[in-house]
PDB file of C-alpha atoms in Angstrom:
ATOM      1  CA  UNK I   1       3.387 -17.362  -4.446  1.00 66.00           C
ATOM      2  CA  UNK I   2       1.772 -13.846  -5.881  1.00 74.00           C
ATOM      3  CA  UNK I   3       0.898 -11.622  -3.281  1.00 93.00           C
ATOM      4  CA  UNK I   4      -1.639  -9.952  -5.172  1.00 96.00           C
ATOM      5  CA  UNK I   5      -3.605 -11.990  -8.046  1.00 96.00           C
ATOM      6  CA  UNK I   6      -5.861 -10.565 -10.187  1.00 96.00           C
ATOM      7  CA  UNK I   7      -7.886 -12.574 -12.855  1.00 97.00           C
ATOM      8  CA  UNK I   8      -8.652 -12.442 -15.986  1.00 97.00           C
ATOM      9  CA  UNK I   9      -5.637 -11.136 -16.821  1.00 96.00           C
ATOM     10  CA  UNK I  10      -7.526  -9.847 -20.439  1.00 97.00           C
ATOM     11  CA  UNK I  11     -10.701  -9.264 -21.065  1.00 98.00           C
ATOM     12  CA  UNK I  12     -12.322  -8.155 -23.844  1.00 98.00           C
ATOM     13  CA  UNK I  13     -16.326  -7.791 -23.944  1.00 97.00           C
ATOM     14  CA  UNK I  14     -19.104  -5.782 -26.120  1.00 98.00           C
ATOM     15  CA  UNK I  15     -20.483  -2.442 -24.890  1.00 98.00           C
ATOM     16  CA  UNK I  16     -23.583  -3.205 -22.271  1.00 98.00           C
ATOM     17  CA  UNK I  17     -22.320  -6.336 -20.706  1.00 98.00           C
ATOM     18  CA  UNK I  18     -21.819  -6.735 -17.179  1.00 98.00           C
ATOM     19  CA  UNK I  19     -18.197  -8.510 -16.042  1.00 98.00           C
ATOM     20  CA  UNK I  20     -16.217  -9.153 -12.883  1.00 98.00           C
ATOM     21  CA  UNK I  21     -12.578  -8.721 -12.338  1.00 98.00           C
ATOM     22  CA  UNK I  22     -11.708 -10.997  -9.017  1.00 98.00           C
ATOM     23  CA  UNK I  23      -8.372 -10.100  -6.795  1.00 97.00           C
ATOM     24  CA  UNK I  24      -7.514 -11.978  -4.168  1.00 97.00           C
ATOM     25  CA  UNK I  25      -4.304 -10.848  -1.259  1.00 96.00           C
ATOM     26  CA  UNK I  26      -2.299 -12.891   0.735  1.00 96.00           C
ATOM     27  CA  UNK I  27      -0.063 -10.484   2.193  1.00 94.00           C
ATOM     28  CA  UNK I  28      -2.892  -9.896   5.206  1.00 93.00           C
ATOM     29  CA  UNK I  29      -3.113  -6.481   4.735  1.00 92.00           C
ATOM     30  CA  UNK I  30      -6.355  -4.973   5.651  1.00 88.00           C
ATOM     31  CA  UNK I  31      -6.664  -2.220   2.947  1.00 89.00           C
ATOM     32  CA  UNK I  32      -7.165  -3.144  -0.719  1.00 92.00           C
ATOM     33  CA  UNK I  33      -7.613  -1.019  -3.843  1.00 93.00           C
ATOM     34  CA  UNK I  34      -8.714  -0.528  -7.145  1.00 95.00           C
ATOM     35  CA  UNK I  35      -6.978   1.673  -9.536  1.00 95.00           C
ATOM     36  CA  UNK I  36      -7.716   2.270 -13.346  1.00 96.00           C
ATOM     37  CA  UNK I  37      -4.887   3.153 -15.625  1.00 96.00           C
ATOM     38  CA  UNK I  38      -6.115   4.753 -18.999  1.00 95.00           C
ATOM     39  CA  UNK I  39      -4.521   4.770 -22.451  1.00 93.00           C
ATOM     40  CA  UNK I  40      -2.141   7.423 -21.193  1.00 93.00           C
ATOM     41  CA  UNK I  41      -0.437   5.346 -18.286  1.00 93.00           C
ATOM     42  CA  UNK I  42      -2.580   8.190 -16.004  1.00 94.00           C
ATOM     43  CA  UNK I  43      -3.155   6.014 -12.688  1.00 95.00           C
ATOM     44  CA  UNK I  44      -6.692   6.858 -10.721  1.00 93.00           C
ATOM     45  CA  UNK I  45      -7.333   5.521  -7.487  1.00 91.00           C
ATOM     46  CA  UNK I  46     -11.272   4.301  -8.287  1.00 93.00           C
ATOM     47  CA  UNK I  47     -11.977   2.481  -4.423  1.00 90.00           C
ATOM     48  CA  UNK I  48     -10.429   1.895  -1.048  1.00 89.00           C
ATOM     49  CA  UNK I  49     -11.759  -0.684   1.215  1.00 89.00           C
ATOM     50  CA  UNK I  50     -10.578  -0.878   4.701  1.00 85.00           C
ATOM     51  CA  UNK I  51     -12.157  -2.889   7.353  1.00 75.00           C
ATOM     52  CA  UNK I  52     -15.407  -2.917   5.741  1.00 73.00           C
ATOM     53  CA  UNK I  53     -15.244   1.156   5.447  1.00 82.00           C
ATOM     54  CA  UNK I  54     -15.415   1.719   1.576  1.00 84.00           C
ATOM     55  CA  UNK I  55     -13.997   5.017   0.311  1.00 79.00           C
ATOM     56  CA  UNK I  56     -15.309   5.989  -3.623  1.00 75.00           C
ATOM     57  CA  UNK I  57     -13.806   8.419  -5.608  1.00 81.00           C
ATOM     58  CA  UNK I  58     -16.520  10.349  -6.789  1.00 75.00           C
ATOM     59  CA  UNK I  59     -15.775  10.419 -10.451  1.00 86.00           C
ATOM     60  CA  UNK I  60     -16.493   7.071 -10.653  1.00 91.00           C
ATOM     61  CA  UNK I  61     -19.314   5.882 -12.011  1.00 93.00           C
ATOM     62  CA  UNK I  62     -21.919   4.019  -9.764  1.00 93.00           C
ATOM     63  CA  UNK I  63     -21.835   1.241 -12.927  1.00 96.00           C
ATOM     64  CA  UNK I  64     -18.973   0.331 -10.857  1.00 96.00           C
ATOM     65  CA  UNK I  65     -19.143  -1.735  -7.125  1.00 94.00           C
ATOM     66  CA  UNK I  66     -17.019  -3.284  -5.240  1.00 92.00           C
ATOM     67  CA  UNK I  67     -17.478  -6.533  -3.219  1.00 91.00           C
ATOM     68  CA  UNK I  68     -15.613  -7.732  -0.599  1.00 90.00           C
ATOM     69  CA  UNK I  69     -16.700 -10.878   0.518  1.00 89.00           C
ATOM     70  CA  UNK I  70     -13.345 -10.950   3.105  1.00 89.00           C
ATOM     71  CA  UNK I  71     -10.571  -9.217   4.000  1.00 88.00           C
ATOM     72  CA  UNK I  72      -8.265 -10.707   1.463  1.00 93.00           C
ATOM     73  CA  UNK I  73     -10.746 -10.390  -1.791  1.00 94.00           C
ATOM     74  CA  UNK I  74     -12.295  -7.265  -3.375  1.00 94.00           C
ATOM     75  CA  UNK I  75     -13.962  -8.012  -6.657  1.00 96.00           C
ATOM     76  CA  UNK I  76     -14.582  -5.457  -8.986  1.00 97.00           C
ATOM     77  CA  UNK I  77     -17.910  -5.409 -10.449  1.00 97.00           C
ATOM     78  CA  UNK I  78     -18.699  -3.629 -14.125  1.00 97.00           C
ATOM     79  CA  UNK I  79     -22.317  -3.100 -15.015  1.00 97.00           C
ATOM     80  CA  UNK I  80     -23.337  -1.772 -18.710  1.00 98.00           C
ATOM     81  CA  UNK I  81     -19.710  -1.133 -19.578  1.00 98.00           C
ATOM     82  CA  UNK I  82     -19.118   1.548 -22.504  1.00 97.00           C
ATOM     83  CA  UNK I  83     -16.223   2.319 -24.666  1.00 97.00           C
ATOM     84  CA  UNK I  84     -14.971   4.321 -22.128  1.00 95.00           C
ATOM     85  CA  UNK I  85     -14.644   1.689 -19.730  1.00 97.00           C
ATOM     86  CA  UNK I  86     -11.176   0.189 -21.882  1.00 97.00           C
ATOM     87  CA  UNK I  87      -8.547   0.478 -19.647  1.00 97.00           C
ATOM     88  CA  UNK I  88      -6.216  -1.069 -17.199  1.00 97.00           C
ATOM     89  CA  UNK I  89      -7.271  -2.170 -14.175  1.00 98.00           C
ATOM     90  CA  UNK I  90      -4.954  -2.745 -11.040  1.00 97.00           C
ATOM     91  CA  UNK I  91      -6.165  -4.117  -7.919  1.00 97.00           C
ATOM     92  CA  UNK I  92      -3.817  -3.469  -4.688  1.00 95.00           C
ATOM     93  CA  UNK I  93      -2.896  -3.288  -1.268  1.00 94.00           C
ATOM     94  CA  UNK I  94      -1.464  -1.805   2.106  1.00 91.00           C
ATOM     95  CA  UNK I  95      -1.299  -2.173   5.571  1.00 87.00           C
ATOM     96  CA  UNK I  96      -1.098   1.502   6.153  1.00 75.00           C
ATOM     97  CA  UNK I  97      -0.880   4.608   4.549  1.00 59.00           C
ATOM     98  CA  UNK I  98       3.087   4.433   5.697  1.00 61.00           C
ATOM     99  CA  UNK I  99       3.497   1.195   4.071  1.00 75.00           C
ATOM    100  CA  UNK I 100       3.644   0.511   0.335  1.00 85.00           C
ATOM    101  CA  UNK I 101       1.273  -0.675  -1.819  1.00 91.00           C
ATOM    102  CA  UNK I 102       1.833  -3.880  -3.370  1.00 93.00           C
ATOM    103  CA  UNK I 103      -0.243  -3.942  -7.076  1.00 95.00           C
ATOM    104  CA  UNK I 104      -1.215  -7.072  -8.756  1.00 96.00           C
ATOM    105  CA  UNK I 105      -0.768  -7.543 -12.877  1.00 95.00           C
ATOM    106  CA  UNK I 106      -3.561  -5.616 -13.925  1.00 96.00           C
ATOM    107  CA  UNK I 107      -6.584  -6.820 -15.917  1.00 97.00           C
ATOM    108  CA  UNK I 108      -6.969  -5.356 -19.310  1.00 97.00           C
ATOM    109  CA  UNK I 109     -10.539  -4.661 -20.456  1.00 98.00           C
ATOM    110  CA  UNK I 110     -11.185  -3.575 -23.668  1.00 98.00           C
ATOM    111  CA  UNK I 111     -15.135  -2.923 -24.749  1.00 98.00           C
ATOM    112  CA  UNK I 112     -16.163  -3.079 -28.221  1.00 97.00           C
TER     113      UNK I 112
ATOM    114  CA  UNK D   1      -4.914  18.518  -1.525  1.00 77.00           C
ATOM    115  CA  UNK D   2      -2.309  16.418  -2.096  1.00 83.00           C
ATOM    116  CA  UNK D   3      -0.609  16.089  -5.800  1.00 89.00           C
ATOM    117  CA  UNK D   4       2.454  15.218  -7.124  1.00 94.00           C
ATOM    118  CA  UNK D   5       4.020  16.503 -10.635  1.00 96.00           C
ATOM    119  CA  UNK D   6       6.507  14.621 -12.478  1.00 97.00           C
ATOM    120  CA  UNK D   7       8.359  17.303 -14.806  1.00 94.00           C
ATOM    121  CA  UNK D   8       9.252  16.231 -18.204  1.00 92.00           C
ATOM    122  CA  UNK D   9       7.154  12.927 -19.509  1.00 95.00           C
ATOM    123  CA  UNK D  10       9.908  11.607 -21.281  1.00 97.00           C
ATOM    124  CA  UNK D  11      13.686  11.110 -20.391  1.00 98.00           C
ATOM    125  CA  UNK D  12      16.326   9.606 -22.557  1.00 98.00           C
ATOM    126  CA  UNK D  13      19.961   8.515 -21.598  1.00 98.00           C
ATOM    127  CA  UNK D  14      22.313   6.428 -22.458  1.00 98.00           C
ATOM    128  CA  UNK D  15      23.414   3.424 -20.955  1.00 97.00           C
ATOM    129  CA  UNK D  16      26.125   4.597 -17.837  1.00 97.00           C
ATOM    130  CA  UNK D  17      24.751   7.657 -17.481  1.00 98.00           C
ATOM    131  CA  UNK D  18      23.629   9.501 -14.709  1.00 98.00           C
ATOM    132  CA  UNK D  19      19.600   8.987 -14.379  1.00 98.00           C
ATOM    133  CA  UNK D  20      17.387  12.199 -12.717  1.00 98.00           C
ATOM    134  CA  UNK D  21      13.669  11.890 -12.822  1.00 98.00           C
ATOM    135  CA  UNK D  22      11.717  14.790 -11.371  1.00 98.00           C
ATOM    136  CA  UNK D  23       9.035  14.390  -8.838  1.00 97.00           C
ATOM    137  CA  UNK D  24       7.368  17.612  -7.074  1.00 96.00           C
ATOM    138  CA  UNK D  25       4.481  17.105  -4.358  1.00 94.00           C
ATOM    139  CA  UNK D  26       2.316  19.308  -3.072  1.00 91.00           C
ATOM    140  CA  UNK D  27       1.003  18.021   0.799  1.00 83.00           C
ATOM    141  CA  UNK D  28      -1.143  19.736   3.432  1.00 77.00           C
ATOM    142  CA  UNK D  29       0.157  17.077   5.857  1.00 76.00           C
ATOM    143  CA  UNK D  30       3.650  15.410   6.334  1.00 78.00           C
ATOM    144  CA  UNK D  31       3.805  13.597   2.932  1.00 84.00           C
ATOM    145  CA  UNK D  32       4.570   9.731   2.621  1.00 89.00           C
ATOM    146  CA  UNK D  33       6.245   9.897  -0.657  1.00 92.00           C
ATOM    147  CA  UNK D  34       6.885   6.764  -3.329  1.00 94.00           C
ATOM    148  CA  UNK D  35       8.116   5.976  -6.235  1.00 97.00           C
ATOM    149  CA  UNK D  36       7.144   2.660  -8.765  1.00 98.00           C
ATOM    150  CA  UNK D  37       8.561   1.445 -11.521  1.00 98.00           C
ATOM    151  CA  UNK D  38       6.332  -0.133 -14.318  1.00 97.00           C
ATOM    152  CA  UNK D  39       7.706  -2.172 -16.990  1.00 94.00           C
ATOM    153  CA  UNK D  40       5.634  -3.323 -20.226  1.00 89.00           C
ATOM    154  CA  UNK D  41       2.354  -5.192 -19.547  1.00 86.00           C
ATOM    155  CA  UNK D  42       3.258  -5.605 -15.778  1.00 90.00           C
ATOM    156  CA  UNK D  43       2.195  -4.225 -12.820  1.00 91.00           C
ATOM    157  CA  UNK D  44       4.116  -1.483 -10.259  1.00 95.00           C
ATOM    158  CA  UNK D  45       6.973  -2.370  -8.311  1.00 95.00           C
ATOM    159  CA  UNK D  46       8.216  -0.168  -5.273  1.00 95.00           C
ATOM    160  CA  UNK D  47      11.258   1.084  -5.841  1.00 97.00           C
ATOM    161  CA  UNK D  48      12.014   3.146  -2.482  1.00 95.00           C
ATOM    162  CA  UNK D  49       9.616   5.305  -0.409  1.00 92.00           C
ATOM    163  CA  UNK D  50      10.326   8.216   2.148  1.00 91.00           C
ATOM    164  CA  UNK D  51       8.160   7.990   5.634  1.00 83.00           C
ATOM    165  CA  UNK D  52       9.855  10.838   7.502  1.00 78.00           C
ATOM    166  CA  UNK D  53      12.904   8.977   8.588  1.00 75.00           C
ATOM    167  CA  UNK D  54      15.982   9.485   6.434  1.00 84.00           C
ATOM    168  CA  UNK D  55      15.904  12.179   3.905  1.00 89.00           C
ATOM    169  CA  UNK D  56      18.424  10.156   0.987  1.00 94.00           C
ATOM    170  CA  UNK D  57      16.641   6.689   0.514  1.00 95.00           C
ATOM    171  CA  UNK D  58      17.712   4.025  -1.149  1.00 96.00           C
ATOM    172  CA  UNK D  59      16.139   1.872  -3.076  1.00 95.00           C
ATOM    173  CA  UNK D  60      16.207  -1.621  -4.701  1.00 95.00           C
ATOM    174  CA  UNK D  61      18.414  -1.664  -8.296  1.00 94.00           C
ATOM    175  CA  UNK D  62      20.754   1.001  -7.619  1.00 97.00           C
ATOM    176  CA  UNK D  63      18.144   3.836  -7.115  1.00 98.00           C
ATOM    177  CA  UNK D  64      17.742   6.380  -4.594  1.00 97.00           C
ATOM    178  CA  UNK D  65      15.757   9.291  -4.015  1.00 97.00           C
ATOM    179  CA  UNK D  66      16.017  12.247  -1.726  1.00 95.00           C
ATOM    180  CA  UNK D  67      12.993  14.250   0.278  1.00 94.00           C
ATOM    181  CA  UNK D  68      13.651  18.324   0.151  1.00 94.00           C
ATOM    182  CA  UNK D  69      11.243  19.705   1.944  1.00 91.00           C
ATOM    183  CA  UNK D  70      11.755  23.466   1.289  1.00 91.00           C
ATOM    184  CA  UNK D  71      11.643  22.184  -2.597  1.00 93.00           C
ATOM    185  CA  UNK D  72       8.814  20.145  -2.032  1.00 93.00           C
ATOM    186  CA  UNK D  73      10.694  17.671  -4.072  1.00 95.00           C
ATOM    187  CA  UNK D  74      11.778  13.783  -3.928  1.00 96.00           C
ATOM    188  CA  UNK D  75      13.806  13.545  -7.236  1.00 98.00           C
ATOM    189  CA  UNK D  76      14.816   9.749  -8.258  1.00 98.00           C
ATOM    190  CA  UNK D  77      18.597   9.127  -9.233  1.00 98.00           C
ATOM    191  CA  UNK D  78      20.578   6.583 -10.252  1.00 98.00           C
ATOM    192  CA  UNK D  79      24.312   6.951 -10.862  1.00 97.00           C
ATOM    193  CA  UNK D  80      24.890   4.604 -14.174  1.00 97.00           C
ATOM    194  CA  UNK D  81      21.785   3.763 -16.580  1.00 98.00           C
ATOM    195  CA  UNK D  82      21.349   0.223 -17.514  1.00 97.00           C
ATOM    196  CA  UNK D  83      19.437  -1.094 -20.344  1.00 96.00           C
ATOM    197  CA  UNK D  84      16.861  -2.801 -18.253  1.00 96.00           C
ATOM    198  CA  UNK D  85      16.004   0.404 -16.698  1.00 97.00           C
ATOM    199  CA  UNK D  86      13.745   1.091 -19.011  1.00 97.00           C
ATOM    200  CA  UNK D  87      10.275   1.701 -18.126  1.00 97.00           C
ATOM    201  CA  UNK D  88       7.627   4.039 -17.117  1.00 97.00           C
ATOM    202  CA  UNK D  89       8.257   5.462 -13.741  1.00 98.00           C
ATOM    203  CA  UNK D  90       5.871   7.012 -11.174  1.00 98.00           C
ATOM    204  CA  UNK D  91       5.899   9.019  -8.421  1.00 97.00           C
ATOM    205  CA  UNK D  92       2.874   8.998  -5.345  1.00 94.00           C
ATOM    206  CA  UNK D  93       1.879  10.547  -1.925  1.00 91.00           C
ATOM    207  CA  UNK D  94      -0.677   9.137   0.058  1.00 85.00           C
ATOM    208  CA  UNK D  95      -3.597  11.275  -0.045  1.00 75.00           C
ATOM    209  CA  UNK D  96      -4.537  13.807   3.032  1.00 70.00           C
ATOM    210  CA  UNK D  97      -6.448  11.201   4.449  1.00 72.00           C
ATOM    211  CA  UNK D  98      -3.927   8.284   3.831  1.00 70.00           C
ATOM    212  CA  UNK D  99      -6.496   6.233   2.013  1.00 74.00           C
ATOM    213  CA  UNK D 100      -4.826   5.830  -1.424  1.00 84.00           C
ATOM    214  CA  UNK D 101      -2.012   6.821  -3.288  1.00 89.00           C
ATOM    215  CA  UNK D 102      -2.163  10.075  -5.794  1.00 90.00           C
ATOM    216  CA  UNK D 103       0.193   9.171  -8.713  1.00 94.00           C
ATOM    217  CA  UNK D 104       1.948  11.630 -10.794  1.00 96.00           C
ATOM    218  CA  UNK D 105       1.370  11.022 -14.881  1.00 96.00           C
ATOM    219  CA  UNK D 106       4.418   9.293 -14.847  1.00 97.00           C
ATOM    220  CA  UNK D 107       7.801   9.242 -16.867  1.00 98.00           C
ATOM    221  CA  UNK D 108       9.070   6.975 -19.470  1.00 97.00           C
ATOM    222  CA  UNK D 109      12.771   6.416 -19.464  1.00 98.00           C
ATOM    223  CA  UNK D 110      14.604   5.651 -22.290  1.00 97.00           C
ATOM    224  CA  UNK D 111      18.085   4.091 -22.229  1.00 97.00           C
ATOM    225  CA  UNK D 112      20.154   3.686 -25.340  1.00 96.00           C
ATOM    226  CA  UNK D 113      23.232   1.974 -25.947  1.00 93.00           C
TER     227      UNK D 113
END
């Protein structure tokens, strides 16, 4: 039983499309995250979400939301994606800042 | 602000040999320190994490780390290398105001027979 699921698992799309990544926990933890790993293996935290409190890094660009529609989802939402945008993307979470985070399998985007 | 630095990008050893990856933080509060393991098109594993109890943790597959505060350091060991040690390793603190984790650029071990 995964703890933390994120689909598609690979997705590749042209440059100004709009897509979705979906990750769903079922550990009960109430703080999930997004995190984008680029070419280099360099890991970014991109969102927190914690009890409806959402924290945004602010190099992120505002192409990118997320949406929690309950405490165990937080979808990420890409709008007008660019070349840039190719990267890993790992959704997570924690019960506390003492506590690890547990990271699903990543979703691999790749724009052309 | 928080910040960790993993020294050296690459490590190679071979297999039964002692493993040492670096990790150096830099924390305006009491740091909750971590270290993850990633192997090839997966996604990151704890291996061990320090949260101000003991200073030598252990970890899961033989590894161990230990928190030095007057070095600001929390290097990863493990006595004998194995083959399926290989991966990309990463070091994190939770950020000042424990939100997220700030990951080091990581460190790719090598292990050769």
């Amino acid at each position: 039983d995964t703890a933390v699921s994120q689909t598609p698992k690979y997705l590749v799309t042209q440059m100004g499309n709009d897509k979705s990544i979906k990750c769903e926990q079922n550990l009960g933890h109430d703080t999930m995250y997004w995190y984008k790993q680029d070419s280099k293996k360099f890991l970014k935290i991109m969102f927190s979400y914690n009890n409806k409190e959402l924290i945004i890094n602010e190099t992120v660009p505002n192409r990118f939301s997320p949406k929690s529609p309950d405490k165990a989802h937080l979808n990420l939402h890409i709008n007008s994606l660019e070349l840039g945008d190719s990267a890993v993307y790992f959704c997570a979470s924690s019960q506390d800042r003492a506590t690890e985070a547990f990271f699903g399998q990543g979703t691999r985007l790749t724009v052309v | 602000a928080q910040s960790v630095t993993q020294l050296g990008s690459h490590v190679s050893v071979s297999e039964g040999a002692l493993v040492l990856l670096r990790c150096n933080y830099s924390s305006s509060v009491p740091p909750y320190l971590f270290w993850y393991v990633q192997y090839p098109n997966q996604g990151l594993q704890l291996l061990l994490k320090y949260t101000s109890a003991a200073t030598l943790v252990k970890g899961i597959n033989g590894f161990e780390a230990e928190f030095k505060k007057s070095e600001t350091s929390f290097h990863l060991t493990k006595p004998s290398a194995h083959m399926s040690d290989a991966a990309e390793y990463f070091c994190a603190v939770t950020d000042q105001a424990g939100t997220a984790l700030i990951f080091g650029k990581g460190t790719t071990l090598s292990v050769s027979s």
